[in-house]
Tab-separated table of C-alpha atoms in Angstrom:
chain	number	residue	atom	x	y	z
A	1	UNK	CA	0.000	0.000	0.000
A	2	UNK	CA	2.534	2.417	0.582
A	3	UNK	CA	6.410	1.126	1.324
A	4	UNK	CA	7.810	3.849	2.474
A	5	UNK	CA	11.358	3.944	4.048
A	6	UNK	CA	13.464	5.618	6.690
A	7	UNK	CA	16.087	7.647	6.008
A	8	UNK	CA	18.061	10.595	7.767
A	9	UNK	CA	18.305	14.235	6.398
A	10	UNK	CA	21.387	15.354	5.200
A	11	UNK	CA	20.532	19.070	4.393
A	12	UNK	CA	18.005	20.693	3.688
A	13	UNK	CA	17.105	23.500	0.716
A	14	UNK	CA	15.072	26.855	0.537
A	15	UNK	CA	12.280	24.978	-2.299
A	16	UNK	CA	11.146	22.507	0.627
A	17	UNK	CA	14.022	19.310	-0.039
A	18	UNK	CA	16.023	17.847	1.575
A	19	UNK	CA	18.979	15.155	0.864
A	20	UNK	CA	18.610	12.307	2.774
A	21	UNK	CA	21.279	8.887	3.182
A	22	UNK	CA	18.992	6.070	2.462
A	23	UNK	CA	21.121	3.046	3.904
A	24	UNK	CA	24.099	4.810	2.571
A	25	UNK	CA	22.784	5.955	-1.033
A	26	UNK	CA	22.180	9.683	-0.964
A	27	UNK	CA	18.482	10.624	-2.454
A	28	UNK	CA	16.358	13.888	-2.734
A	29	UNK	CA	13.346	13.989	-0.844
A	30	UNK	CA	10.845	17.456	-0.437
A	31	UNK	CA	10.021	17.686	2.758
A	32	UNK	CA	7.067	20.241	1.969
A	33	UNK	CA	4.938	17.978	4.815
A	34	UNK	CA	7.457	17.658	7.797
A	35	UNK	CA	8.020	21.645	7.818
A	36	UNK	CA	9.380	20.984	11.631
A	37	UNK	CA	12.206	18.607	9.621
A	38	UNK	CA	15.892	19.449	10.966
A	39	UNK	CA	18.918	18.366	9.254
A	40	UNK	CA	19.763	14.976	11.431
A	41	UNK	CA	16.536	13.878	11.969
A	42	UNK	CA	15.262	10.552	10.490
A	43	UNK	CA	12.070	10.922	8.487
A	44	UNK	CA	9.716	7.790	6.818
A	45	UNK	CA	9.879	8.479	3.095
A	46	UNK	CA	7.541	7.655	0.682
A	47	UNK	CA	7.367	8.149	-3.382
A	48	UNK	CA	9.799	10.672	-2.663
A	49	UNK	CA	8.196	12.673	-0.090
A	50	UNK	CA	9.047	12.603	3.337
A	51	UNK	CA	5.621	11.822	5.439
A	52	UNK	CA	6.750	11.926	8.900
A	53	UNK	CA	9.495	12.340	11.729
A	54	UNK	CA	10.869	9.432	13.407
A	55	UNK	CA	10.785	9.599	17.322
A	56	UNK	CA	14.177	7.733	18.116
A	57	UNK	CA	13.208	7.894	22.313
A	58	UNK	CA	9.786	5.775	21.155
A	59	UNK	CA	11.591	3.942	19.019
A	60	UNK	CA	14.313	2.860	21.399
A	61	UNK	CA	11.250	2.093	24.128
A	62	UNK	CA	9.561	-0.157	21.521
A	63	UNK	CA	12.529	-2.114	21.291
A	64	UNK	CA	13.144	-2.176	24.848
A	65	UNK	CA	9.680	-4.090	25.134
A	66	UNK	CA	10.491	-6.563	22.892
A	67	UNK	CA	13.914	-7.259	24.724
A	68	UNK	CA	11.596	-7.311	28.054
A	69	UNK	CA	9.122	-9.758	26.504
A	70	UNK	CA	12.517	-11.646	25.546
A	71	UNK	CA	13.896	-11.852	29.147
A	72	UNK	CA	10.445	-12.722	30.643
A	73	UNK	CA	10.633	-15.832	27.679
A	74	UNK	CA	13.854	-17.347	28.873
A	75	UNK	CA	13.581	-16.643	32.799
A	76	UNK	CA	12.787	-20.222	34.465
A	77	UNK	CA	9.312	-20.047	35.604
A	78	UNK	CA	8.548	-19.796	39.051
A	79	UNK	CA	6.556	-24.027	38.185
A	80	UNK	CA	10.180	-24.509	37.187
A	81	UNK	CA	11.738	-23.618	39.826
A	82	UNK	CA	9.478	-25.197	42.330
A	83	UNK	CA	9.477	-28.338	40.509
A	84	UNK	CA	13.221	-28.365	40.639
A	85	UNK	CA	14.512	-31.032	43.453
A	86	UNK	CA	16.804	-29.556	46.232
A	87	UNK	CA	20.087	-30.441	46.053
B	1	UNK	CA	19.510	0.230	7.388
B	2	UNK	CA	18.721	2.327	10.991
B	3	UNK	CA	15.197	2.127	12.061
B	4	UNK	CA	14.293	-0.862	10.185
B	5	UNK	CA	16.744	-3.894	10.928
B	6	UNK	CA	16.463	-3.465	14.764
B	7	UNK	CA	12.922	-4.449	13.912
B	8	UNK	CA	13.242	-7.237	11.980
B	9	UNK	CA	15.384	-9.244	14.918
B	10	UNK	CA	14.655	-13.068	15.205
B	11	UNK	CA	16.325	-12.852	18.497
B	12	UNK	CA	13.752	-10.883	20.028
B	13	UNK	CA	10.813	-12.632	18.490
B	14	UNK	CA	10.015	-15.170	20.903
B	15	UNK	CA	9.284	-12.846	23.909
B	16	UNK	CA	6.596	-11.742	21.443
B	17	UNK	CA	5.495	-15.261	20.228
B	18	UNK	CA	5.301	-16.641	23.875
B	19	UNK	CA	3.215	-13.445	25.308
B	20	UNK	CA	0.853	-13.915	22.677
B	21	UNK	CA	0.049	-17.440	22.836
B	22	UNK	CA	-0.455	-17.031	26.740
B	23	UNK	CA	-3.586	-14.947	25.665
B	24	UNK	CA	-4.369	-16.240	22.691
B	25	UNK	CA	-8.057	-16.907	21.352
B	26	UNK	CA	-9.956	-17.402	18.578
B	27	UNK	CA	-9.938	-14.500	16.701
B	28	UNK	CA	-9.825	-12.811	13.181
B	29	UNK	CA	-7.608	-9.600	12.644
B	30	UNK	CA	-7.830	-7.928	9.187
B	31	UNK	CA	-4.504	-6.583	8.153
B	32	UNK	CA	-5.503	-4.175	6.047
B	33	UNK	CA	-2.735	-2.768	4.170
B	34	UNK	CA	-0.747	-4.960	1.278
B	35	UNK	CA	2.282	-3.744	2.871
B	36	UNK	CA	1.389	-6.019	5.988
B	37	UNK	CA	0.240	-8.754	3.816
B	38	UNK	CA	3.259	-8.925	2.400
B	39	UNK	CA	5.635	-8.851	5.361
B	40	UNK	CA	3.319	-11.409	6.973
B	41	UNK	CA	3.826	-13.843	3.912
B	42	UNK	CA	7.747	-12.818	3.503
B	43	UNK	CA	8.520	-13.509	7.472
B	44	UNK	CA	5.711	-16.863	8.025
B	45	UNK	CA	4.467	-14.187	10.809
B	46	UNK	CA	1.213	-17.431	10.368
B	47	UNK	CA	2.800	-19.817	11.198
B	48	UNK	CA	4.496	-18.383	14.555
B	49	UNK	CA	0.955	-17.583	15.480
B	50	UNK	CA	-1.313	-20.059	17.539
B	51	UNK	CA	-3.676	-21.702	14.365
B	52	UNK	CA	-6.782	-19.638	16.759
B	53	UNK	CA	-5.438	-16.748	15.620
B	54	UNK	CA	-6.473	-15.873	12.104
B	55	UNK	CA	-4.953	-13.308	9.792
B	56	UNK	CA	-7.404	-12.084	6.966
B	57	UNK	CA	-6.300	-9.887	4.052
B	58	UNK	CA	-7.864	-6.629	3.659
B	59	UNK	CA	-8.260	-4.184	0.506
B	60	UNK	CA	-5.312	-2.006	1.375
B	61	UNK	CA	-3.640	-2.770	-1.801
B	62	UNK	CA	-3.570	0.929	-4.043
B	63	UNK	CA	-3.738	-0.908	-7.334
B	64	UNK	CA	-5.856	-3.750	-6.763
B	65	UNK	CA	-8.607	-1.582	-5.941
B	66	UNK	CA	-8.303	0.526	-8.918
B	67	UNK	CA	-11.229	0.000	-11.734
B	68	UNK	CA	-10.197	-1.206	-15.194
B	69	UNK	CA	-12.657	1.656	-16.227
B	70	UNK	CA	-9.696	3.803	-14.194
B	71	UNK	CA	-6.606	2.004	-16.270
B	72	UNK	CA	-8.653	1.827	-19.508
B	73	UNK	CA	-8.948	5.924	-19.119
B	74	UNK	CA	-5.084	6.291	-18.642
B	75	UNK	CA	-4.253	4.482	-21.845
B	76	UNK	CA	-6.868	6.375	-23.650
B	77	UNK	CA	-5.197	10.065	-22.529
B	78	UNK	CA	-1.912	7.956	-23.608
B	79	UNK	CA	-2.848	7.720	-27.463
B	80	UNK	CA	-3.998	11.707	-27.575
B	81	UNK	CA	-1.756	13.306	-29.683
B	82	UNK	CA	0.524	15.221	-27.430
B	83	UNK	CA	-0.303	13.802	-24.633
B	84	UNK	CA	2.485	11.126	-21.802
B	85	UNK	CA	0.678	9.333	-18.942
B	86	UNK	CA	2.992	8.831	-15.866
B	87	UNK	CA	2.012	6.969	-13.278
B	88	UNK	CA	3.949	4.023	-10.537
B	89	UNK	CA	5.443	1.116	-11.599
B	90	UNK	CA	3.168	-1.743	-10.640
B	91	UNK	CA	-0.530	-0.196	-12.313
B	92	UNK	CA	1.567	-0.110	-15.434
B	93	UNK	CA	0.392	-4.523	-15.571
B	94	UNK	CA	-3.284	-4.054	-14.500
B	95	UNK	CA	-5.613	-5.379	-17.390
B	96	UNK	CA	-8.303	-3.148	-18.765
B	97	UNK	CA	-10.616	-3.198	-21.556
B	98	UNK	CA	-8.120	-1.441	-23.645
B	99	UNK	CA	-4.758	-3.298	-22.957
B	100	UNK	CA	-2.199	-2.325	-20.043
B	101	UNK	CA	-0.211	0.405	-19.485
B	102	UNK	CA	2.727	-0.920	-20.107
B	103	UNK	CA	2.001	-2.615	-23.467
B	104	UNK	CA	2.012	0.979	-24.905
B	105	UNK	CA	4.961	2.231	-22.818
B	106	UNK	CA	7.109	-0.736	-25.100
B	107	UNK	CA	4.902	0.405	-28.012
B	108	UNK	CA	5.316	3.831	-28.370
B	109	UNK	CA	6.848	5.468	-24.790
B	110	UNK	CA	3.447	7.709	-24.181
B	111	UNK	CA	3.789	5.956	-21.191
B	112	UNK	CA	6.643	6.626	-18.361
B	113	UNK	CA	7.034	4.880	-15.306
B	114	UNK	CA	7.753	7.611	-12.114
B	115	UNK	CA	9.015	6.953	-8.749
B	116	UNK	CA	7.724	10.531	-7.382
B	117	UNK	CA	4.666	12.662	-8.113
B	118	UNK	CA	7.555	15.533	-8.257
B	119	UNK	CA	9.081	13.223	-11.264
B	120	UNK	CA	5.860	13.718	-12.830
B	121	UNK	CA	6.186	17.636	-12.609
B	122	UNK	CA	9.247	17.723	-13.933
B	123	UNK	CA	8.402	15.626	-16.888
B	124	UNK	CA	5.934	18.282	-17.731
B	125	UNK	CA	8.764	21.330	-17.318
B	126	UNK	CA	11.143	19.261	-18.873
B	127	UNK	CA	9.003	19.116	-21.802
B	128	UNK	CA	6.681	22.133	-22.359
B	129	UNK	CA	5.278	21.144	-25.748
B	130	UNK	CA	3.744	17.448	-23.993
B	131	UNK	CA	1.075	17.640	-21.822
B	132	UNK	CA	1.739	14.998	-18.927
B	133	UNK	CA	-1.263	13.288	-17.247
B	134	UNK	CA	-0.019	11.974	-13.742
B	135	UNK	CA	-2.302	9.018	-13.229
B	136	UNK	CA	-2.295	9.026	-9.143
B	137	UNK	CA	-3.147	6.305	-7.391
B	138	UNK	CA	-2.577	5.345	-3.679
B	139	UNK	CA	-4.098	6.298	-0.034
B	140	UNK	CA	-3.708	8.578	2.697
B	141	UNK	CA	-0.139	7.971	2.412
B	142	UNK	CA	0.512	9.300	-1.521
B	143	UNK	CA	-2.173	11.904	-1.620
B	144	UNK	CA	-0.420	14.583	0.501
B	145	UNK	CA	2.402	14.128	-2.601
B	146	UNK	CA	-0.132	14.774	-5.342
B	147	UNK	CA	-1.599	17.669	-3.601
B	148	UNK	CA	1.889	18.771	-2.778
B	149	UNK	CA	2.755	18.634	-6.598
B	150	UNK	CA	-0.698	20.198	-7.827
B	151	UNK	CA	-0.315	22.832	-5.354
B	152	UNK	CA	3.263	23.937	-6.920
B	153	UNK	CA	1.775	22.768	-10.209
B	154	UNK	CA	-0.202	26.094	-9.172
B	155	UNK	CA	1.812	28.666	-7.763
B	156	UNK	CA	4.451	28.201	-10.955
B	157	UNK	CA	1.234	28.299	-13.479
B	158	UNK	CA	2.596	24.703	-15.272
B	159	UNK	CA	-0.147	24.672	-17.984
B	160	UNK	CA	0.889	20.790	-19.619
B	161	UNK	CA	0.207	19.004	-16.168
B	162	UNK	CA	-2.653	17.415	-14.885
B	163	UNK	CA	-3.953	14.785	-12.713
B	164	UNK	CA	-6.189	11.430	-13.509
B	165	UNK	CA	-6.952	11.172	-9.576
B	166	UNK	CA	-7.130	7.468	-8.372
B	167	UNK	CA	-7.183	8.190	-4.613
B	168	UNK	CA	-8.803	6.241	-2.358
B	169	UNK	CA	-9.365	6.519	1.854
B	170	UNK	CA	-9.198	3.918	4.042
B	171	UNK	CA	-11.559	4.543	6.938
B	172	UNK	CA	-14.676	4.484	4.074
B	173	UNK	CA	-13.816	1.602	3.620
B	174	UNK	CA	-13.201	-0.093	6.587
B	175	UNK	CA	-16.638	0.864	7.136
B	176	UNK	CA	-18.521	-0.733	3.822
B	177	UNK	CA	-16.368	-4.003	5.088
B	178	UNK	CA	-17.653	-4.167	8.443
B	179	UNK	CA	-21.158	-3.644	7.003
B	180	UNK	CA	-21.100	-6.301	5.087
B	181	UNK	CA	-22.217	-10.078	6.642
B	182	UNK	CA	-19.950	-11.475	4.954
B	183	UNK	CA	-16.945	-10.057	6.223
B	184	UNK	CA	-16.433	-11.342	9.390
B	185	UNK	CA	-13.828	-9.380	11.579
B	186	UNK	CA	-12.807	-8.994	14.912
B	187	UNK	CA	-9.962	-6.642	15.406
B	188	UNK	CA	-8.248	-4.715	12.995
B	189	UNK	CA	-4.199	-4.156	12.140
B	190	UNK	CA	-4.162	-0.842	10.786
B	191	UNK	CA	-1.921	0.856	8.397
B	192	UNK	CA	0.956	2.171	9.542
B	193	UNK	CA	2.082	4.390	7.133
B	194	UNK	CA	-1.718	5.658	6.148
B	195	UNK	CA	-1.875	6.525	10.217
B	196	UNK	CA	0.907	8.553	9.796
B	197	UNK	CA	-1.265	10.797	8.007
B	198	UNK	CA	-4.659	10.241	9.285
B	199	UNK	CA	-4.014	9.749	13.150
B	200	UNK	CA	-5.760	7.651	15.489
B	201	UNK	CA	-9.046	9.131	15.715
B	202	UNK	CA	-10.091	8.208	12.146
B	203	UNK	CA	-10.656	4.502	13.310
B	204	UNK	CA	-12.151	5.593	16.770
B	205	UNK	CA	-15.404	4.118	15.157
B	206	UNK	CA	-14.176	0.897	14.698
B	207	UNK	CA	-13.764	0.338	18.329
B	208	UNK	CA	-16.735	2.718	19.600
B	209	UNK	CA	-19.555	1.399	17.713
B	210	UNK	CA	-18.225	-2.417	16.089
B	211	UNK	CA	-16.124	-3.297	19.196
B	212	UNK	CA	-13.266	-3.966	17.084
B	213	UNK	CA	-9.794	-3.494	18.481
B	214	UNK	CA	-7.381	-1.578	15.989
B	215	UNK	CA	-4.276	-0.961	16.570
B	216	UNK	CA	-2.211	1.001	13.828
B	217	UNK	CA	1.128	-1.039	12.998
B	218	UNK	CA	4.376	-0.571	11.787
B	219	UNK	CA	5.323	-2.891	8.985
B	220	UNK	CA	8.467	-5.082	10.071
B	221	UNK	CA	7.989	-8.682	11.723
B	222	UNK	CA	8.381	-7.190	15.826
B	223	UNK	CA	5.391	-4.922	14.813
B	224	UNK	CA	3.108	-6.781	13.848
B	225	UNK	CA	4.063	-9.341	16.067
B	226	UNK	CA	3.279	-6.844	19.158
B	227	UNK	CA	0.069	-5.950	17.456
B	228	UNK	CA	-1.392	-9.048	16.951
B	229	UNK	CA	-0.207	-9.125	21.032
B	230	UNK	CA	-1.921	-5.857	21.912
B	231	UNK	CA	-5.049	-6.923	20.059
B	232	UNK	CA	-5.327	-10.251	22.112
B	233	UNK	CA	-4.507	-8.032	25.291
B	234	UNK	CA	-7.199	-5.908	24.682
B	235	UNK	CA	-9.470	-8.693	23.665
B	236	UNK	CA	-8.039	-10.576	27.540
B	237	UNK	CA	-8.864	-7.228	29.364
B	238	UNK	CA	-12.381	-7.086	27.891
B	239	UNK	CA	-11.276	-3.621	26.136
B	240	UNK	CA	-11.930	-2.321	22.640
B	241	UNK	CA	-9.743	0.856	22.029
B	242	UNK	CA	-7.065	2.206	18.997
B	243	UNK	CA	-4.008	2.063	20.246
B	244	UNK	CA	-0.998	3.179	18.454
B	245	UNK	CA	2.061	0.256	17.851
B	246	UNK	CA	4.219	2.352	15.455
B	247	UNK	CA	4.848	4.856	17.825
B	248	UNK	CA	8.120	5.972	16.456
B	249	UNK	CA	6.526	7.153	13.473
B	250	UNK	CA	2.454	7.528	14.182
B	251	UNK	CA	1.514	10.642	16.022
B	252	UNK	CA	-1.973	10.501	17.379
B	253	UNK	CA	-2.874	13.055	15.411
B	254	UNK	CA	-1.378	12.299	12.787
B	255	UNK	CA	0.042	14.828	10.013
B	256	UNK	CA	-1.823	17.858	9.780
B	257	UNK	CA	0.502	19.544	7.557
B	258	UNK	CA	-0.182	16.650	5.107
B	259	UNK	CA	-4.714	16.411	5.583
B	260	UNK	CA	-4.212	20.169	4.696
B	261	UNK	CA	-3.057	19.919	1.802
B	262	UNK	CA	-5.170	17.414	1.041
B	263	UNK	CA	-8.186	18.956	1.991
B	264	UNK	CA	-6.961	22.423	-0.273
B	265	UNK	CA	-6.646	20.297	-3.538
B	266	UNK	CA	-8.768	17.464	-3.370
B	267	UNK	CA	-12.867	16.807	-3.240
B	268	UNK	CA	-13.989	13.300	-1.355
B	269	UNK	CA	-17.096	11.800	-3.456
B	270	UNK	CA	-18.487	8.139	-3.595
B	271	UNK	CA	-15.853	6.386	-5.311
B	272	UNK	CA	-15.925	2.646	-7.449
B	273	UNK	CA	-13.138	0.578	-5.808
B	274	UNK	CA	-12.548	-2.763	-7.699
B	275	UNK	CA	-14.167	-5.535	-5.767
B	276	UNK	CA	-15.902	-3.368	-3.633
B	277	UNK	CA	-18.204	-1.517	-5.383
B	278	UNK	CA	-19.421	2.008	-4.675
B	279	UNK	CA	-18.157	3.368	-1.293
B	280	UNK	CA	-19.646	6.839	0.038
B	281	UNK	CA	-16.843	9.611	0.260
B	282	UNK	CA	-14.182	6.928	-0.269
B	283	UNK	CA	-12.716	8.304	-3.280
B	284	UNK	CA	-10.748	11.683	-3.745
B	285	UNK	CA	-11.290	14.031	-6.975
B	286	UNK	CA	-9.436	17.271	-7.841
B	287	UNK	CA	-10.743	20.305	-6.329
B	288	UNK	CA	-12.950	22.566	-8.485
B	289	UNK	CA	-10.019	25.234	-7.635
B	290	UNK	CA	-7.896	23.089	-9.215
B	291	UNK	CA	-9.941	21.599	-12.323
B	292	UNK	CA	-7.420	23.695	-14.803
B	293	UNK	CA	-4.601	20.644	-14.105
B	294	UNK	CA	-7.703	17.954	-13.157
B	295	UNK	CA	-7.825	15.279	-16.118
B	296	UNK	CA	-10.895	14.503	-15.195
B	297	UNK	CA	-12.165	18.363	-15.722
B	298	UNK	CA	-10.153	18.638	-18.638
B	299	UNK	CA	-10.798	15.317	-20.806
B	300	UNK	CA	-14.030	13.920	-19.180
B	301	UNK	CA	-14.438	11.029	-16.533
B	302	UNK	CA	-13.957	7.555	-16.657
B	303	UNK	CA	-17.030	6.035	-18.316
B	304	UNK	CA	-17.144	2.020	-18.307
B	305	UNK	CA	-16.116	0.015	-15.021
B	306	UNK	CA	-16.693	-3.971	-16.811
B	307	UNK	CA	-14.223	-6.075	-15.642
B	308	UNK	CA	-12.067	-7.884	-17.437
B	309	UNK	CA	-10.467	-9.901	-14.734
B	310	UNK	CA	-10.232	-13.824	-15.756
B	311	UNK	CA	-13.533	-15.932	-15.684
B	312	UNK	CA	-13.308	-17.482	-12.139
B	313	UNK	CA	-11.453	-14.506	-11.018
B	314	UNK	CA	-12.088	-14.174	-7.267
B	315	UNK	CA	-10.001	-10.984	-6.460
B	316	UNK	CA	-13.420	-9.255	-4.906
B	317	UNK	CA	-13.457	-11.687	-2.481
B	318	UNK	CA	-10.007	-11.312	-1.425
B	319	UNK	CA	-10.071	-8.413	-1.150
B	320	UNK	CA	-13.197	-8.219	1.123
B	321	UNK	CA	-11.432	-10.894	3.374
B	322	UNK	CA	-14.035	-13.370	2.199
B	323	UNK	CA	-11.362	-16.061	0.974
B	324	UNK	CA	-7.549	-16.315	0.786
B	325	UNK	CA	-5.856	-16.473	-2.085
B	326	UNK	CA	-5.623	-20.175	-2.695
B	327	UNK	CA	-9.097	-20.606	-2.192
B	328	UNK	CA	-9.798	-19.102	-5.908
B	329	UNK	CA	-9.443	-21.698	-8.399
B	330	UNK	CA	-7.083	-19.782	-10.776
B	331	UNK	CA	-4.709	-19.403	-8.114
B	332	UNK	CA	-1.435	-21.056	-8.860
B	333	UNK	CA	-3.037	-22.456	-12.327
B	334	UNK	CA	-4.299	-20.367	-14.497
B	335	UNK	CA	-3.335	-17.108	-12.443
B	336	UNK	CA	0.415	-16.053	-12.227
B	337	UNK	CA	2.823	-13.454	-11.737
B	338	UNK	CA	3.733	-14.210	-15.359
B	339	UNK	CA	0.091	-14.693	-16.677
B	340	UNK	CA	-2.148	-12.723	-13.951
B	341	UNK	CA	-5.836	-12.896	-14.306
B	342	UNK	CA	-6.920	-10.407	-11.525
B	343	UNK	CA	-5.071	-7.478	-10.171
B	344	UNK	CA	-4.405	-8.990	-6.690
B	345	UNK	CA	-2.013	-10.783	-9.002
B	346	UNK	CA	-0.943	-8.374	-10.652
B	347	UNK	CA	0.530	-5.968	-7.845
B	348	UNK	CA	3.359	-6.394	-5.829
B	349	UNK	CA	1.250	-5.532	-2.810
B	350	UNK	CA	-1.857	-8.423	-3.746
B	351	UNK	CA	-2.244	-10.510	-1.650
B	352	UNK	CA	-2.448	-13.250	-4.061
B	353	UNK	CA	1.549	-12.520	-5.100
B	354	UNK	CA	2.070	-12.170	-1.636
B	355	UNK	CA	1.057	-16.400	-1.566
B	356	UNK	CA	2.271	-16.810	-4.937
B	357	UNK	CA	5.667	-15.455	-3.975
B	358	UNK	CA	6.074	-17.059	-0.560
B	359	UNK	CA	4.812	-20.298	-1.188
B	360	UNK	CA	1.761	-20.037	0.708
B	361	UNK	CA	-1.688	-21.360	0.542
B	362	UNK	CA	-2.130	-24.887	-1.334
B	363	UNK	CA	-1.672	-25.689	-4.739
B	364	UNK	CA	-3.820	-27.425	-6.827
């Protein structure tokens, strides 16, 4: 429906674009709908027009979950634990 | 590739896969969006899931939804003298009544493929004696771009540009789908990328008056993994809210910058979407202040909507979430990438080329 990419800004123009590093290839992108865009922020880009800021801080706290919801996976359970014979 | 690998981590999928089956049920969640189709297909998201849990394919693919009335318009404006149609890569394949896209692009190049609806601007400056029609297609997500491009299209007074507008809205038709018995749906993955745009509040009604969960979703593995987790979770707690997954990139309220321009260039009215039918205020025409660069305004609207998708086709009902792919008979036979009969075939975002692709679904 609509792939769409992040990338960071490299600089930005006075006609609303902005060059952004797209996994290391370096691609135009107007940026006429993120007009609070700085250069060094990562932005989702789509068809060539950048459609919205990246939070890194929400992004980072996503992960974090995950790696939570990873830790809770491999911790014995508490059955395990009980069921385990004193040495 | 920042922002996108971290997120595609097998070593952090169990966490997810474990939570979920702890409060798993029998449920159905419509992915809407091909993009999600497709990631499901590419990563077996399935087959990680407990078999209660039910993924259905929704309409959110921008060309499969398109009329052949739509296409068969395009390559008319392409044989005018004078006249290039530009338009995305993958409606250049879609059948119509009068041949593909693409079949005149090798022909006679009145067709160009674009990446950008700027790249269709600049075809017109680059050529002043060519009028370019940009056929548009797309949601929420590629609209802002046309209106972006009209709007400049505008202010610079480009007089050999216009627009053949085949936008289409989601929430419209999220709503047809849950009003018809036949689709049967219990919680809803929404489109990331469209919620960028639209925000949260546009699928409010989903959960206030259908008691649908939605949750709008980022489109690697670990998101939709977590969504199909906060769905259940919401389903355990006896809730029914929106709740936003792809937090790094959905604001609740989305984009206004983006629905403004929008709103400035483009009309809603009740729109044909392929396999759908008519859906009220689903479909988005060029403003009367802009009918000097609308196609529609300047060469007349798209008359016939027959179908010329393969006898047997069954796209409709994939699209509506009635069937999966393999359940049509011409899936996997008659109906190929290389030989498609429908256009969930067709585009790289069907979810028929999603199964075709992956290997999914059973072949005759």
């Amino acid at each position: 429906m609509c792939l769409a990419v992040p990338a960071q800004v490299l600089s930005l123009d006075e006609t609303g674009h902005a060059c952004v590093d797209l996994d290391g290839v370096h691609h135009e992108a107007c940026v006429e709908l993120v007009p609070d865009v700085r250069i060094g922020d990562f932005v989702i880009v789509h068809a060539g027009f950048a459609i919205s800021l990246i939070d890194p801080q929400e992004a980072e706290e996503t992960l974090e979950l995950f790696r939570q919801l990873n830790r809770l996976a491999r911790a014995p359970s508490t059955l395990d634990q009980a069921a385990e014979p004193a040495l | 590739m920042k922002y996108l690998t971290e997120f595609r981590q097998a070593s952090l999928r169990d966490g997810l896969v474990q939570a979920i089956s702890a409060v798993a049920r029998p449920v159905r969640i419509m992915e809407v969006c091909g993009g999600h189709t497709h990631a499901i297909c590419k990563y077996g998201l399935a087959s990680l899931l407990p078999p209660e849990v039910r993924l259905i394919h929704g309409p959110g693919c921008p060309v499969c939804i398109v009329p052949p009335g739509t296409v068969a318009h395009a390559v008319e404006l392409a044989q005018r003298p004078g006249t290039i149609v530009a338009c995305f890569g993958d409606i250049m394949r879609v059948p119509s009544p009068r041949g593909t896209l693409l079949s005149l692009a090798r022909r006679d190049g009145r067709v160009r493929m674009v990446y950008s609806a700027m790249d269709a601007l600049n075809l017109a400056r680059e050529n002043p004696g060519i009028h370019v029609v940009f056929l548009a297609i797309g949601f929420e997500t590629t609209a802002p771009s046309t209106a972006v491009v009209l709007r400049r299209t505008r202010t610079q007074a480009i007089p050999n540009f216009s627009v053949l507008s085949a936008h289409y809205l989601v929430p419209p038709a999220l709503r047809a789908l849950m009003a018809d018995p036949a689709t049967q749906v219990d919680a809803f993955i929404a489109p990331g990328h469209v919620s960028t745009i639209i925000g949260l509040d546009a699928y409010r009604f989903l959960a206030d008056e259908k008691g649908c969960p939605v949750v709008a979703t980022g489109f690697e593995p670990l998101d939709i993994l977590h969504a199909v987790l906060m769905i259940l979770t919401q389903l355990d707690r006896n809730e029914t809210a929106v709740e936003n997954q792809y937090r790094r990139a959905v604001r609740v309220g989305g984009n206004p910058a983006a629905r403004d321009a929008m709103a400035e260039v483009f009309t809603p009215f009740d729109a044909e979407w392929r396999g759908l039918g008519v859906i009220a205020q689903s479909g988005l025409a060029v403003a009367q202040a802009y009918a000097q660069w609308d196609a529609v305004a300047l060469y007349g609207a798209v008359e016939s909507n027959e179908t010329t998708d393969g006898a047997g086709c069954r796209c409709g009902d994939v699209l509506r979430g009635i069937i999966s792919p393999d359940a049509c008979g011409l899936f996997a036979v008659r109906c190929t990438p290389d030989n498609p009969c429908g256009p969930c075939m067709v585009s790289t975002e069907g979810a028929c080329a999603a199964y075709y692709r992956y290997g999914l679904g059973s072949r005759k």
